[in-house]
C-alpha cells in the first residue's frame, strides 16, 4: 500500500499519522513520553527517550502498512533546542520550550534595551520560551561546549532539524522558515540568520541549519535508518503553523484556534508585517515562493484547566465529562475562574497575576464551577482575538478550531456566543498533521495548487452565535472585573 507518512513530534508524545493520497488518515500511532524536570523551572527532554518514541511509532507503522512510503513530512514542537555533535549525538538533554532557566538572561537583554530591536527583527518578545537564550545557556554551561563550538564541531537544531539529521544519518542539516522564525535569531523581514543577533547571543553562524521553505525536498532518509531505504522528506513546519495550513487559512484574516493544553491563536496576515506591540509575529507555512506572516497570541491555561478540575479538584472523572456538568446549569451564578496559575499572557502580560475564583455564594455547586472553567477558556480567547482585531484593524468573522478540547460542544457553542462569530470545527481535528500532508502531497505533485486542496470537501460542524447581546456584554464585563482583581 502506498502512503504518506507525517511525523508529529510533540512535547509529550510522538505520533505517526499515515495518509492515503486523498488525505484520509489510514493509520495512526502514538507513543507518549515523560519530560524531565531536574529542578524548579527547568524542563528538558531526554533525546534517547524522544528517539525511542519515534522509533516505536515508526516500527508500528512499518509493521502495519509496509514501507511503500511516497514521502515523509514533519511537524514538531517549536523552540525546543538541541546541541549535538557531527555524529548526531546530543551533548545535553533537549531544553524544552517550556523551560524558564534563561529568565535571568532575558531580563538582562531587556535591561540592555534590546526589546524593540529584537521585536522589529524577529517579531518576538524577549522570553525564555524562544531558542536563542537556550543556545547561549548550552554553550556556556555544558562542559567543553564552547571549546568544541570554536573548533566547529557542534550544531544547534530545533526538533525538526534533529530528527532529519538522525533519519538521514547526518546528511540533512536544515530547518524550515516557520521553525527558524521561533529561534529569535532569524530576521523575518530579511529572511536570514541575523548577524547582530548572533553576536548578541554569541552563536557561531556555522552552528545553525540552512533555512528552507516548508515545502521543499529536504533530502532522503538513509538506508541505515529504520526505513532501510531512501524516502524523500518533503515538508516541515512547526506545529502551530502546520495546523494553520491544515485549516487552509491562507487568506488575510483567516484565523485558527487550537484548544489543547493551552490555546494557540494564529491569524494569517499576508505578506505585510504590522507593528504589533503585544502579539508575536511569525512566518506562516511557506508552500510556494511567497512568504506570508501570521500573528500569534496564546492562552497558557485552557485544556489544562479542565485537567486541573479533574486531577486536582476531582470535580470530574474525565475531561469530556465537563461538557455534561456544564450543561446541567444555565449559568455560573456569576462565578468566574481566572486561571492565572503562572501569571496572565496577552493582552495583560502580568507574570505576577494570581489565580482566582470570584463571586462564590452558598448556592454554587460543582456544575457552576466546571461551567465557569470552560467559560474562562473562552473569555481568554475573546481577549486575545479582540487584541488581534484592534492591533491589525481587521475584521474577523469566523474561527477554525482544532485540538483535544474542541471536541467539547458546550465549549464551542459558548465560544461562538462570546465571540459573536461562527466557530467551525472540522470532523478531523488532527489539523497539524493534515497541514504537513498537504505540503508533502504538493511536493509529490499529487495536488498542483492550493485551489485543488481547497476544493476537497471535508466535513465540519459550524457553531452559530445564539446569545442575546445584553447578556453577552454583561458576562464579558463580569470577566473583566474578575481579571482586574487578579492583576497585581
Ligand atoms: P496537547 O496537544 O496540548 O497535549 P490535546 O490537543 O491532546 O493537547 O488536548 C488535551 C487537552 O484538552 C487536555 O488538557 C484535556 O484536559 C483537554 N480536553 C480533552 N477533551 C476535552 C473535552 N471533551 N472537554 C474539555 N477539555 C478537554
Short mmCIF file of N, CA, C and O in Angstrom, two decimals, residues 247 257 397-402 412 421-426 460-464:
data_model
loop_
_atom_site.label_atom_id
_atom_site.label_comp_id
_atom_site.label_asym_id
_atom_site.label_seq_id
_atom_site.Cartn_x
_atom_site.Cartn_y
_atom_site.Cartn_z
N UNK A 247 -5.83 23.93 8.21
CA UNK A 247 -7.16 24.54 8.05
C UNK A 247 -7.26 25.31 6.73
O UNK A 247 -8.28 25.91 6.45
N UNK A 257 -7.85 28.54 16.00
CA UNK A 257 -7.54 28.43 17.41
C UNK A 257 -7.43 26.95 17.75
O UNK A 257 -8.35 26.18 17.46
N UNK A 397 -14.55 37.23 11.10
CA UNK A 397 -15.96 36.86 11.29
C UNK A 397 -16.16 35.39 11.62
O UNK A 397 -17.26 34.94 11.90
N UNK A 398 -15.07 34.62 11.57
CA UNK A 398 -15.19 33.22 11.95
C UNK A 398 -13.82 32.69 12.36
O UNK A 398 -12.79 33.23 11.96
N UNK A 399 -13.86 31.65 13.19
CA UNK A 399 -12.59 30.99 13.52
C UNK A 399 -12.70 29.50 13.21
O UNK A 399 -13.79 28.91 13.27
N UNK A 400 -11.56 28.91 12.85
CA UNK A 400 -11.46 27.46 12.65
C UNK A 400 -10.80 26.89 13.89
O UNK A 400 -9.84 27.47 14.40
N UNK A 401 -11.32 25.77 14.37
CA UNK A 401 -10.81 25.24 15.64
C UNK A 401 -10.31 23.81 15.49
O UNK A 401 -10.73 23.08 14.59
N UNK A 402 -9.41 23.45 16.38
CA UNK A 402 -8.96 22.07 16.49
C UNK A 402 -8.42 21.87 17.90
O UNK A 402 -8.59 22.71 18.76
N UNK A 412 -17.57 24.96 22.50
CA UNK A 412 -17.57 25.57 21.17
C UNK A 412 -18.79 26.49 20.97
O UNK A 412 -18.69 27.57 20.39
N UNK A 421 -19.38 35.14 16.66
CA UNK A 421 -18.97 34.75 15.31
C UNK A 421 -19.08 33.24 15.16
O UNK A 421 -19.33 32.52 16.13
N UNK A 422 -18.95 32.79 13.91
CA UNK A 422 -19.02 31.36 13.65
C UNK A 422 -17.76 30.65 14.12
O UNK A 422 -16.66 31.15 13.95
N UNK A 423 -17.98 29.48 14.71
CA UNK A 423 -16.86 28.63 15.11
C UNK A 423 -16.97 27.35 14.28
O UNK A 423 -17.97 26.64 14.34
N UNK A 424 -15.95 27.10 13.48
CA UNK A 424 -16.03 25.98 12.53
C UNK A 424 -15.08 24.87 12.96
O UNK A 424 -13.86 25.08 13.06
N UNK A 425 -15.68 23.72 13.27
CA UNK A 425 -14.88 22.59 13.75
C UNK A 425 -14.89 21.47 12.71
O UNK A 425 -15.94 20.91 12.41
N UNK A 426 -13.72 21.13 12.17
CA UNK A 426 -13.68 20.04 11.19
C UNK A 426 -13.90 18.69 11.86
O UNK A 426 -13.67 18.55 13.07
N UNK A 460 -17.47 19.24 8.37
CA UNK A 460 -17.22 20.10 9.52
C UNK A 460 -18.53 20.47 10.17
O UNK A 460 -19.60 20.30 9.59
N UNK A 461 -18.45 20.98 11.39
CA UNK A 461 -19.65 21.44 12.09
C UNK A 461 -19.46 22.91 12.42
O UNK A 461 -18.41 23.31 12.92
N UNK A 462 -20.48 23.69 12.12
CA UNK A 462 -20.39 25.12 12.43
C UNK A 462 -21.28 25.45 13.63
O UNK A 462 -22.45 25.06 13.68
N UNK A 463 -20.73 26.15 14.60
CA UNK A 463 -21.50 26.65 15.75
C UNK A 463 -21.80 28.12 15.47
O UNK A 463 -20.89 28.90 15.16
N UNK A 464 -23.09 28.49 15.56
CA UNK A 464 -23.50 29.87 15.29
C UNK A 464 -23.83 30.57 16.60
O UNK A 464 -24.38 29.96 17.52
#
